[in-house]
Tab-separated table of C-alpha atoms in Angstrom:
chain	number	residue	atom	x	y	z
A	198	UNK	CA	0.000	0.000	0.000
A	199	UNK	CA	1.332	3.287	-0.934
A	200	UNK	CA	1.559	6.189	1.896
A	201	UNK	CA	-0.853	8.216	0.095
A	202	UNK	CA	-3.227	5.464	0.494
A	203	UNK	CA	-2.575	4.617	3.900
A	204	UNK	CA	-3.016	8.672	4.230
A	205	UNK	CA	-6.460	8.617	3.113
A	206	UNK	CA	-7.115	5.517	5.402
A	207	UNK	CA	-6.626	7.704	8.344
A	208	UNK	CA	-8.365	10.682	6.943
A	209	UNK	CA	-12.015	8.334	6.709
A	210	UNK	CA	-10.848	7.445	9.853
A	211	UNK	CA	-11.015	10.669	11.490
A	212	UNK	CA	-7.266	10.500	12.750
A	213	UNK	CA	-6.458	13.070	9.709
A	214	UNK	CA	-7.561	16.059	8.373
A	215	UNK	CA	-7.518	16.481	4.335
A	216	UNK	CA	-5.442	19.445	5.004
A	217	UNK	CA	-1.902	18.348	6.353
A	218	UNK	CA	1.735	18.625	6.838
A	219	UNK	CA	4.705	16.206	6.892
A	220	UNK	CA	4.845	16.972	10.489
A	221	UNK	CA	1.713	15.375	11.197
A	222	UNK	CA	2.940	11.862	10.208
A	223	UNK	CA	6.082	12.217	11.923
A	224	UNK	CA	5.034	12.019	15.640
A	225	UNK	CA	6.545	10.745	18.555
A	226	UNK	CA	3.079	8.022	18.796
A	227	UNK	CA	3.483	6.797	15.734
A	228	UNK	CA	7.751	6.699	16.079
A	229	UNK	CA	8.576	2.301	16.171
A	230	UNK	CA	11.633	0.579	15.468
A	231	UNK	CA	11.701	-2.229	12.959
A	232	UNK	CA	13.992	-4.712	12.121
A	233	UNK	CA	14.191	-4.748	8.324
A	234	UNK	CA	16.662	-7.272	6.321
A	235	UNK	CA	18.366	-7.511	9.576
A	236	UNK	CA	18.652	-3.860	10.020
A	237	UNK	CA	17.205	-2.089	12.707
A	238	UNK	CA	15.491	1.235	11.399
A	239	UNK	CA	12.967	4.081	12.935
A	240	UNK	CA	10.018	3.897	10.515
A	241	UNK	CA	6.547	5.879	11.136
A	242	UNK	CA	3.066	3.993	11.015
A	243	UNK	CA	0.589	5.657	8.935
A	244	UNK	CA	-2.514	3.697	8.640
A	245	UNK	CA	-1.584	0.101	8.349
A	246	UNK	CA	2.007	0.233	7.231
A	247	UNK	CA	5.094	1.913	8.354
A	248	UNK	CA	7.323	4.729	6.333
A	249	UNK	CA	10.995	6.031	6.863
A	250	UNK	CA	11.111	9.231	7.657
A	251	UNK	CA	12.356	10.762	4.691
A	252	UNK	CA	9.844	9.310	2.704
A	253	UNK	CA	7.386	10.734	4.378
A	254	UNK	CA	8.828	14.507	4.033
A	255	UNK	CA	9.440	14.278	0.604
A	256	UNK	CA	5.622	11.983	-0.122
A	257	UNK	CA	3.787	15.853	-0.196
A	258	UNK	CA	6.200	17.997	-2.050
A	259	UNK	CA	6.813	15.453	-4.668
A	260	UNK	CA	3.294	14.688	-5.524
A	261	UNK	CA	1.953	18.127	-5.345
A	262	UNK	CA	-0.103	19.741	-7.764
A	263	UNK	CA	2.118	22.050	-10.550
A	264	UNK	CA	4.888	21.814	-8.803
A	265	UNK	CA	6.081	18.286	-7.329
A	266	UNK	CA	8.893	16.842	-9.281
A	267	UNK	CA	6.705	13.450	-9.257
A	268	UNK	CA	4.271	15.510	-10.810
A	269	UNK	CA	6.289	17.216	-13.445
A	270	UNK	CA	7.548	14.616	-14.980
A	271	UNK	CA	3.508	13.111	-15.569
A	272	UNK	CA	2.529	11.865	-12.441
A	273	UNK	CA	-0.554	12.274	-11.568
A	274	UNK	CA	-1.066	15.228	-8.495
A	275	UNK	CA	-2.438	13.646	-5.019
A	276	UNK	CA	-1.713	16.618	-3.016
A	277	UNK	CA	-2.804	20.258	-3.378
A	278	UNK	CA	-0.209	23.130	-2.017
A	279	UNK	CA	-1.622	25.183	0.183
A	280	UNK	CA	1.152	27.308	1.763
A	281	UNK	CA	4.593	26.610	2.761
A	282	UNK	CA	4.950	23.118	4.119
A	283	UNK	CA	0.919	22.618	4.291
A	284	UNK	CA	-0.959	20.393	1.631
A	285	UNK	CA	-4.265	19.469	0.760
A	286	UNK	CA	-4.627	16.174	-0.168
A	287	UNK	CA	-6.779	15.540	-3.329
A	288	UNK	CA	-9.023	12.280	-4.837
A	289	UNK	CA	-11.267	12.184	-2.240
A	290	UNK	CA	-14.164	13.700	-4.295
A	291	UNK	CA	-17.441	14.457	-2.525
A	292	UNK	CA	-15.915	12.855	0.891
A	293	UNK	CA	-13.380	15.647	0.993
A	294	UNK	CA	-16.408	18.015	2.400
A	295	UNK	CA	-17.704	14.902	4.679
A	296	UNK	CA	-14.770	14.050	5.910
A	297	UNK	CA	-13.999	17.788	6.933
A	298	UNK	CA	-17.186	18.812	8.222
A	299	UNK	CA	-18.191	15.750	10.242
A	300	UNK	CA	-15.011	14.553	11.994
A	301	UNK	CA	-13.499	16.119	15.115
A	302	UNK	CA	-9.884	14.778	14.689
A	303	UNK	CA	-9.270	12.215	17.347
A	304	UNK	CA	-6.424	9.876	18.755
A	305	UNK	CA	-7.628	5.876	19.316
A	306	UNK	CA	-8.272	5.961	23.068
A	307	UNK	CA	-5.596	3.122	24.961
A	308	UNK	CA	-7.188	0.734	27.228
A	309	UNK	CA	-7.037	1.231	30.484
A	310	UNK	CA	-4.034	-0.414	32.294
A	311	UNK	CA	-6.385	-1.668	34.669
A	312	UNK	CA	-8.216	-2.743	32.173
A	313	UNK	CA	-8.893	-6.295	30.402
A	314	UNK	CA	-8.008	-6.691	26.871
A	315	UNK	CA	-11.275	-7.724	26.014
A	316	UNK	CA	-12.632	-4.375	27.544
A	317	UNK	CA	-10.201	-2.889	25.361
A	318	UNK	CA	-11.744	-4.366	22.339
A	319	UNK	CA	-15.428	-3.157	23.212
A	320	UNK	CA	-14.323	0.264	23.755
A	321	UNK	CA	-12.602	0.300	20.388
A	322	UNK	CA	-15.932	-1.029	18.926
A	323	UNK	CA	-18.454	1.405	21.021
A	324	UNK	CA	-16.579	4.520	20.586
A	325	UNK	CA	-13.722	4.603	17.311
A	326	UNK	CA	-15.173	6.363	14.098
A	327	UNK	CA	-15.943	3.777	11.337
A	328	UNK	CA	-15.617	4.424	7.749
A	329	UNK	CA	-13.130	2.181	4.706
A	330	UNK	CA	-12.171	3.739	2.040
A	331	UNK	CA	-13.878	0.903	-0.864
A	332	UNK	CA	-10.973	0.766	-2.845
A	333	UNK	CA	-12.634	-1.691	-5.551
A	334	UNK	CA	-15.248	1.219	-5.894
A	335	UNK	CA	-13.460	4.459	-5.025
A	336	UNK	CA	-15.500	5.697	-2.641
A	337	UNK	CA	-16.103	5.702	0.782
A	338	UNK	CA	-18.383	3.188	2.876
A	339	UNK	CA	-20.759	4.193	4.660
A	340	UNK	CA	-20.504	8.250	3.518
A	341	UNK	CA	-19.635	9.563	6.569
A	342	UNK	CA	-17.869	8.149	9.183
A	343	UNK	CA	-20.089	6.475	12.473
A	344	UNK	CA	-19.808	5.770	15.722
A	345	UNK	CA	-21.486	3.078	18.222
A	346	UNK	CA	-21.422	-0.745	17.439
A	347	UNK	CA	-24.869	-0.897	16.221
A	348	UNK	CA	-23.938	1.535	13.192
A	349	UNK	CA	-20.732	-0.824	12.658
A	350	UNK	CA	-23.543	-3.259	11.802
A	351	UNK	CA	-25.321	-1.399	9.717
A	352	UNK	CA	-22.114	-0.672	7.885
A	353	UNK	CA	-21.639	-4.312	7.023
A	354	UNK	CA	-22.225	-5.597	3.480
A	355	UNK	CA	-21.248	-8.985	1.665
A	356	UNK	CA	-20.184	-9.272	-1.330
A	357	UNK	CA	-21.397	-5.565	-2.458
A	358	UNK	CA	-22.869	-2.369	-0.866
A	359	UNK	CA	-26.609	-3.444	-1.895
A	360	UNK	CA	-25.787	-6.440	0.103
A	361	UNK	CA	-26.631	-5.182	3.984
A	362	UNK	CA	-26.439	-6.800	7.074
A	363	UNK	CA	-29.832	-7.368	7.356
A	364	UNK	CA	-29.730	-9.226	3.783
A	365	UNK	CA	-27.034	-11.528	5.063
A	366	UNK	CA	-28.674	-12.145	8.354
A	367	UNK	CA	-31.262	-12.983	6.558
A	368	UNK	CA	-29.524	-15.712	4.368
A	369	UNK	CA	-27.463	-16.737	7.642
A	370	UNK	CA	-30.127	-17.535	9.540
A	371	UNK	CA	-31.347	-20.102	7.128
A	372	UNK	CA	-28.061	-21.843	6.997
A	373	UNK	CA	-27.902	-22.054	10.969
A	374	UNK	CA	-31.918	-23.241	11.064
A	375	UNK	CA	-31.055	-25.892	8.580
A	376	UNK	CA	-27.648	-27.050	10.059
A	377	UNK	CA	-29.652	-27.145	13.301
A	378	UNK	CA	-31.917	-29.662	11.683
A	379	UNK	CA	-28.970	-32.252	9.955
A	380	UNK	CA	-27.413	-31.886	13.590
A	381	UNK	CA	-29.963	-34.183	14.436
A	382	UNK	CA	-28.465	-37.185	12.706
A	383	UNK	CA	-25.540	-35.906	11.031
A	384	UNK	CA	-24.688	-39.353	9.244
A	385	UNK	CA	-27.846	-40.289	7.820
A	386	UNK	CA	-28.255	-37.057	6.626
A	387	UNK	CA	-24.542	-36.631	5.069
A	388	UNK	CA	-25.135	-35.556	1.757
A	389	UNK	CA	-27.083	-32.932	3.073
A	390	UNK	CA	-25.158	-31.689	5.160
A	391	UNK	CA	-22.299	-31.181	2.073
A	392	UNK	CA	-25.199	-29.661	0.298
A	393	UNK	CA	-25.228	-27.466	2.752
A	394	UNK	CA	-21.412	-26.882	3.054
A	395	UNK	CA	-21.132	-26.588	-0.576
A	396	UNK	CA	-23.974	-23.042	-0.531
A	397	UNK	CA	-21.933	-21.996	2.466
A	398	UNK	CA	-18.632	-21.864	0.415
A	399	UNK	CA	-20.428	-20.521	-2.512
A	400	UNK	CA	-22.102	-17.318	-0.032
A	401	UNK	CA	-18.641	-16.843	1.192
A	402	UNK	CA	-16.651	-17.052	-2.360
A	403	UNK	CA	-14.237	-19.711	-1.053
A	404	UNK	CA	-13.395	-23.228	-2.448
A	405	UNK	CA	-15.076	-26.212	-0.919
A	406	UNK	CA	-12.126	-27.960	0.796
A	407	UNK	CA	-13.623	-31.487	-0.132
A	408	UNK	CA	-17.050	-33.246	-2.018
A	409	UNK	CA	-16.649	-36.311	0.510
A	410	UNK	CA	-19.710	-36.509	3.184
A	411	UNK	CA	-17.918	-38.435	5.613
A	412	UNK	CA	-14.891	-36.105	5.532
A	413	UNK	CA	-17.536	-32.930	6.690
A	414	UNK	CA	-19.202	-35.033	9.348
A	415	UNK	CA	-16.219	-36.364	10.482
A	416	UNK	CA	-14.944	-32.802	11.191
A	417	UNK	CA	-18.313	-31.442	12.173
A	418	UNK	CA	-17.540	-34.136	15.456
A	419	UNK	CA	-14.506	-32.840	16.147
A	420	UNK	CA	-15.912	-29.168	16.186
A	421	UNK	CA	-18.539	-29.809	18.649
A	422	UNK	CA	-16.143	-31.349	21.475
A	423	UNK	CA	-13.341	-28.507	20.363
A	424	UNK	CA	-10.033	-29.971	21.966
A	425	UNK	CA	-6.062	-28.949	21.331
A	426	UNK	CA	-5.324	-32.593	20.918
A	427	UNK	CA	-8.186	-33.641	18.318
A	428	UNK	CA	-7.786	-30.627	15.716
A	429	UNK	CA	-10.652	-30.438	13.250
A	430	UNK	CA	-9.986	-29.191	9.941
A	431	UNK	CA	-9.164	-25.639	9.540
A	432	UNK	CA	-9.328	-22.764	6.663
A	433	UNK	CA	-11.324	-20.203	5.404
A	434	UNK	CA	-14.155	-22.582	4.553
A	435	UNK	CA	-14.292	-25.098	7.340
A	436	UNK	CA	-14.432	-22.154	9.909
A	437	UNK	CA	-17.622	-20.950	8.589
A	438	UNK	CA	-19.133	-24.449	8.417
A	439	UNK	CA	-18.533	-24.598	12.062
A	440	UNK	CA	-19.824	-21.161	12.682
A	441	UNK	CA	-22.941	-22.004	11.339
A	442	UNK	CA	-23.634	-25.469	12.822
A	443	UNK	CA	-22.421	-24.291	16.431
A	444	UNK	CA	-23.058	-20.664	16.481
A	445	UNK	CA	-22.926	-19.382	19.583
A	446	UNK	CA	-19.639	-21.205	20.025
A	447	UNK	CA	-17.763	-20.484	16.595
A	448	UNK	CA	-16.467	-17.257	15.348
A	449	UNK	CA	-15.843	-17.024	11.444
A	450	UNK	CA	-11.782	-17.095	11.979
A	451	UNK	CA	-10.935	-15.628	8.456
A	452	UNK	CA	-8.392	-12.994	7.358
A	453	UNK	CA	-10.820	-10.242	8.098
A	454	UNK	CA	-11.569	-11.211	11.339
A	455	UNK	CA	-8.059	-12.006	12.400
A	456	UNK	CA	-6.666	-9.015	10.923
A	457	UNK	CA	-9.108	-7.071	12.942
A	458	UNK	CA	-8.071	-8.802	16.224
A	459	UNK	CA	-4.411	-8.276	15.236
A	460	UNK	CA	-4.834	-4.808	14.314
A	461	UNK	CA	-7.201	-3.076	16.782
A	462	UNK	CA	-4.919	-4.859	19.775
A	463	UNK	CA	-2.145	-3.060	18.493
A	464	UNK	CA	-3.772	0.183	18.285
A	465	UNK	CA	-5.907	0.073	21.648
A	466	UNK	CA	-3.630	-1.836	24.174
A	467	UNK	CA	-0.673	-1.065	26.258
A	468	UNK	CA	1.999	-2.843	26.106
A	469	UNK	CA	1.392	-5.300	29.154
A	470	UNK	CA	-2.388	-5.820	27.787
A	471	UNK	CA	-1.077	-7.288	24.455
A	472	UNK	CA	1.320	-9.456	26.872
A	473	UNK	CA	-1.526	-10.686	28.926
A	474	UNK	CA	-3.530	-10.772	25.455
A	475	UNK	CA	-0.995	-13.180	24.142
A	476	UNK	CA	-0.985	-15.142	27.228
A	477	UNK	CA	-4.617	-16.179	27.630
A	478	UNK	CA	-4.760	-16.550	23.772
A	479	UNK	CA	-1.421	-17.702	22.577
A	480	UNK	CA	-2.043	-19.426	19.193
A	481	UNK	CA	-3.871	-15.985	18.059
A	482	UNK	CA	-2.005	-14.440	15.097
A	483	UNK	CA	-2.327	-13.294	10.892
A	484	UNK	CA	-4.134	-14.587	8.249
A	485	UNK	CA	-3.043	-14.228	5.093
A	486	UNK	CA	-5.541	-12.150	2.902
A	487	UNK	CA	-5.786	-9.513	-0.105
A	488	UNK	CA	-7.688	-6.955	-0.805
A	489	UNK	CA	-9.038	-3.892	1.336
A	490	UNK	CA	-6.418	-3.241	3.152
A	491	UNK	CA	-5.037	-6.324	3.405
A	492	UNK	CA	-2.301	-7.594	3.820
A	493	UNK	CA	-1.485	-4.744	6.929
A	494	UNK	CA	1.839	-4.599	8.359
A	495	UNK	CA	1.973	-4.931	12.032
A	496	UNK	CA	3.842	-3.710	14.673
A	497	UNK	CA	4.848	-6.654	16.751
A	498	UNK	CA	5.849	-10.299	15.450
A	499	UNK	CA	2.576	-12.133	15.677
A	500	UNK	CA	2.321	-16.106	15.051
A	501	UNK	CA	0.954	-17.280	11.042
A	502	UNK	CA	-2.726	-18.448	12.298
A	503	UNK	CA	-3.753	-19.867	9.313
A	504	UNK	CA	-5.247	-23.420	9.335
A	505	UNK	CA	-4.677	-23.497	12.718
A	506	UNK	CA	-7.354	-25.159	14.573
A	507	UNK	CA	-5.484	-23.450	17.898
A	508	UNK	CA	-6.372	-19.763	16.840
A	509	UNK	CA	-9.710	-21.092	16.018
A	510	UNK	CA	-10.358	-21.887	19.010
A	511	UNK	CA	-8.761	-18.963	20.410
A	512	UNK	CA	-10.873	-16.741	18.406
A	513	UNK	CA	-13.821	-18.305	19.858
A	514	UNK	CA	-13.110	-17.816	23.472
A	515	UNK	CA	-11.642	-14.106	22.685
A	516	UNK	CA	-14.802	-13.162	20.968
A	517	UNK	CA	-17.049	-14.636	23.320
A	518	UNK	CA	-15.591	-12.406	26.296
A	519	UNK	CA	-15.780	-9.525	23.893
A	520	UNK	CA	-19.297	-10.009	23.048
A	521	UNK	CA	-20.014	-10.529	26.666
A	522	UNK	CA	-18.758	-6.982	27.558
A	523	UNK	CA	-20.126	-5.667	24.790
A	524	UNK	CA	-23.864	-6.969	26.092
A	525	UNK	CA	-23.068	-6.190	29.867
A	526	UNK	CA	-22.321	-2.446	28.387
A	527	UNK	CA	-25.712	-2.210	26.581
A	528	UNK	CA	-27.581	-4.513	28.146
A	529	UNK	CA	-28.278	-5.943	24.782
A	530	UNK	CA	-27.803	-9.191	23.278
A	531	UNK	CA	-26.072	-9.412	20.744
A	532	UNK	CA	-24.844	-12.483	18.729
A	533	UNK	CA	-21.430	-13.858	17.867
A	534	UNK	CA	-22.499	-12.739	14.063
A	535	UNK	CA	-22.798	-9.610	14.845
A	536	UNK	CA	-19.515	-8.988	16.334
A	537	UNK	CA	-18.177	-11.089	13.606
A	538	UNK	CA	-19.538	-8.663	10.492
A	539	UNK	CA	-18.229	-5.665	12.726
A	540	UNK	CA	-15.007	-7.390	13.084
A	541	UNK	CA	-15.302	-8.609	9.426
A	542	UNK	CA	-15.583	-4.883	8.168
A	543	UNK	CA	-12.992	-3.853	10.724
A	544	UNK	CA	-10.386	-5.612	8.343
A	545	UNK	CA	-11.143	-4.921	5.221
């Protein structure tokens, strides 16, 4: 991701203004030393990535409008000059106004030190602006930027923007009824249930893992005693078959959703609440995914989660306690899907 982009992901996130200086990106919050080809370097983080410093003073100059050297030899301008040093930065369209007018520039609130990490993730959720930049269909999502988890909701869609939350919940709520049904007598009923399996992959535009009956009930029993020692199988499809078939249990444990956990920890906690983070969930860690804003670059060396049935489960037990708090806050109930499609938009 190029720093202009990252850039405009903290401008729809209210951390930015559209009007900036170099300054701005070089701050003493965002300063972090990373080892790089076994060099260790000071780099800057700027949305998801991280910058050396002098690219970062020389990003605004060179891509301004008439007179950035990028720009005068036929780049195209992403910055306006506005005085000495300041710049306004350009290709938001409409959102420029939006983005301007309705958010108050704000720093991500840290978690309390006396605080649990799971608390940490509710507050994130209740109280951080929301907004992506849809990169696929240059614009923002949703228009202007919102706040409270209910609107994070609302901002969910799958595959498209005319695909809302309340679409999907729709859909999802068959699935569950149904898998509720074959749990009944998952072997007689086998070929169902990898009919089943087979719409599931299809909703979520993955590849079904296997066409053998036996091998999805097989795996469905290991899910529903979940144990270290008796892994089921684990990837981007199997994790929402088990979502759906246990879910108040099962999380949907996909690059989205583990980005997210990855990526709002380190934002939100200090330093000894991502050690007693990594503690209670220690198999927690990346997924590899593209698109969005994916893949992010992260601060601290976190474990490669994918196909492992340990995250999984992990993920479960994490977003259970999160949900939790986020109920005992509200006094609500809300369901593991729901903090899943805020988590799921989260890391896009």
């Amino acid at each position: 991701m190029t720093l202009y982009d990252s850039i405009v992901l903290e401008i729809q996130g209210g951390v930015l203004s559209t009007v900036l200086r170099a300054t701005d990106l070089l701050t003493a919050e965002r300063k972090v030393s990373l080892s790089r080809k076994n060099e260790v370097g000071e780099y800057y983080r700027v949305g998801f990535h991280f910058y050396k410093e002098s690219s970062i003073k020389t990003e605004l100059a060179n891509n301004a409008e008439g007179t950035g050297n990028a720009v005068l030899k036929g780049g195209a301008a992403k910055y306006q000059r506005v005085s000495e040093g300041l710049y306004r930065v350009l290709g938001l369209g409409e959102q420029e106004e939006l983005v301007d007018s309705h958010v108050e520039q704000k720093t991500v609130a840290r978690a309390s030190q006396n605080g649990t990490p799971e608390e940490g993730y509710a507050t994130y959720l209740e109280s951080q602006p929301f907004q992506i930049f849809d990169r696929r269909r240059k614009c923002f999502h949703p228009a202007g930027p919102v706040i409270g988890f209910d609107a994070r909701i609302a901002a969910y869609f799958w595959p498209d923007p005319e695909t809302s939350y309340s679409d999907t919940e729709f859909l999802l709520n068959g699935y569950i009824e149904r898998a509720r049904a074959l749990l009944t007598d998952l072997d007689s009923q086998a070929s169902e249930v990898l009919q089943l399996f087979t719409e599931i992959c299809a909703w979520g535009g993955v590849r079904l893992p296997t066409d053998d009956p036996q091998v999805v009930v097989s795996n469905l029993k290991l899910a529903k005693a979940p144990a270290t020692d008796a892994p089921a199988a684990m990837n981007s499809a199997w994790t929402k078959l088990y979502a759906f078939f246990y879910p108040d249990e099962f999380v949907i444990y996909d690059s989205r959703v583990a980005t997210a956990l990855v990526s709002i920890a380190e934002r939100v906690l200090e330093n000894d609440a991502v050690d007693e983070l990594r503690k209670s969930y220690p198999s927690l860690g990346v997924v590899a995914g593209r698109g969005g804003t994916r893949p992010r670059e992260n601060r601290l060396r976190w474990k490669n989660a994918y196909r492992s049935w340990g995250a999984q489960l992990d993920a479960n037990c994490l977003a259970k306690k999160i949900l939790a708090e986020l109920n005992r806050r509200s006094g609500a109930a809300y369901s593991l899907r729901q903090l899943e499609a805020a988590l799921f938009m989260e890391g896009y």
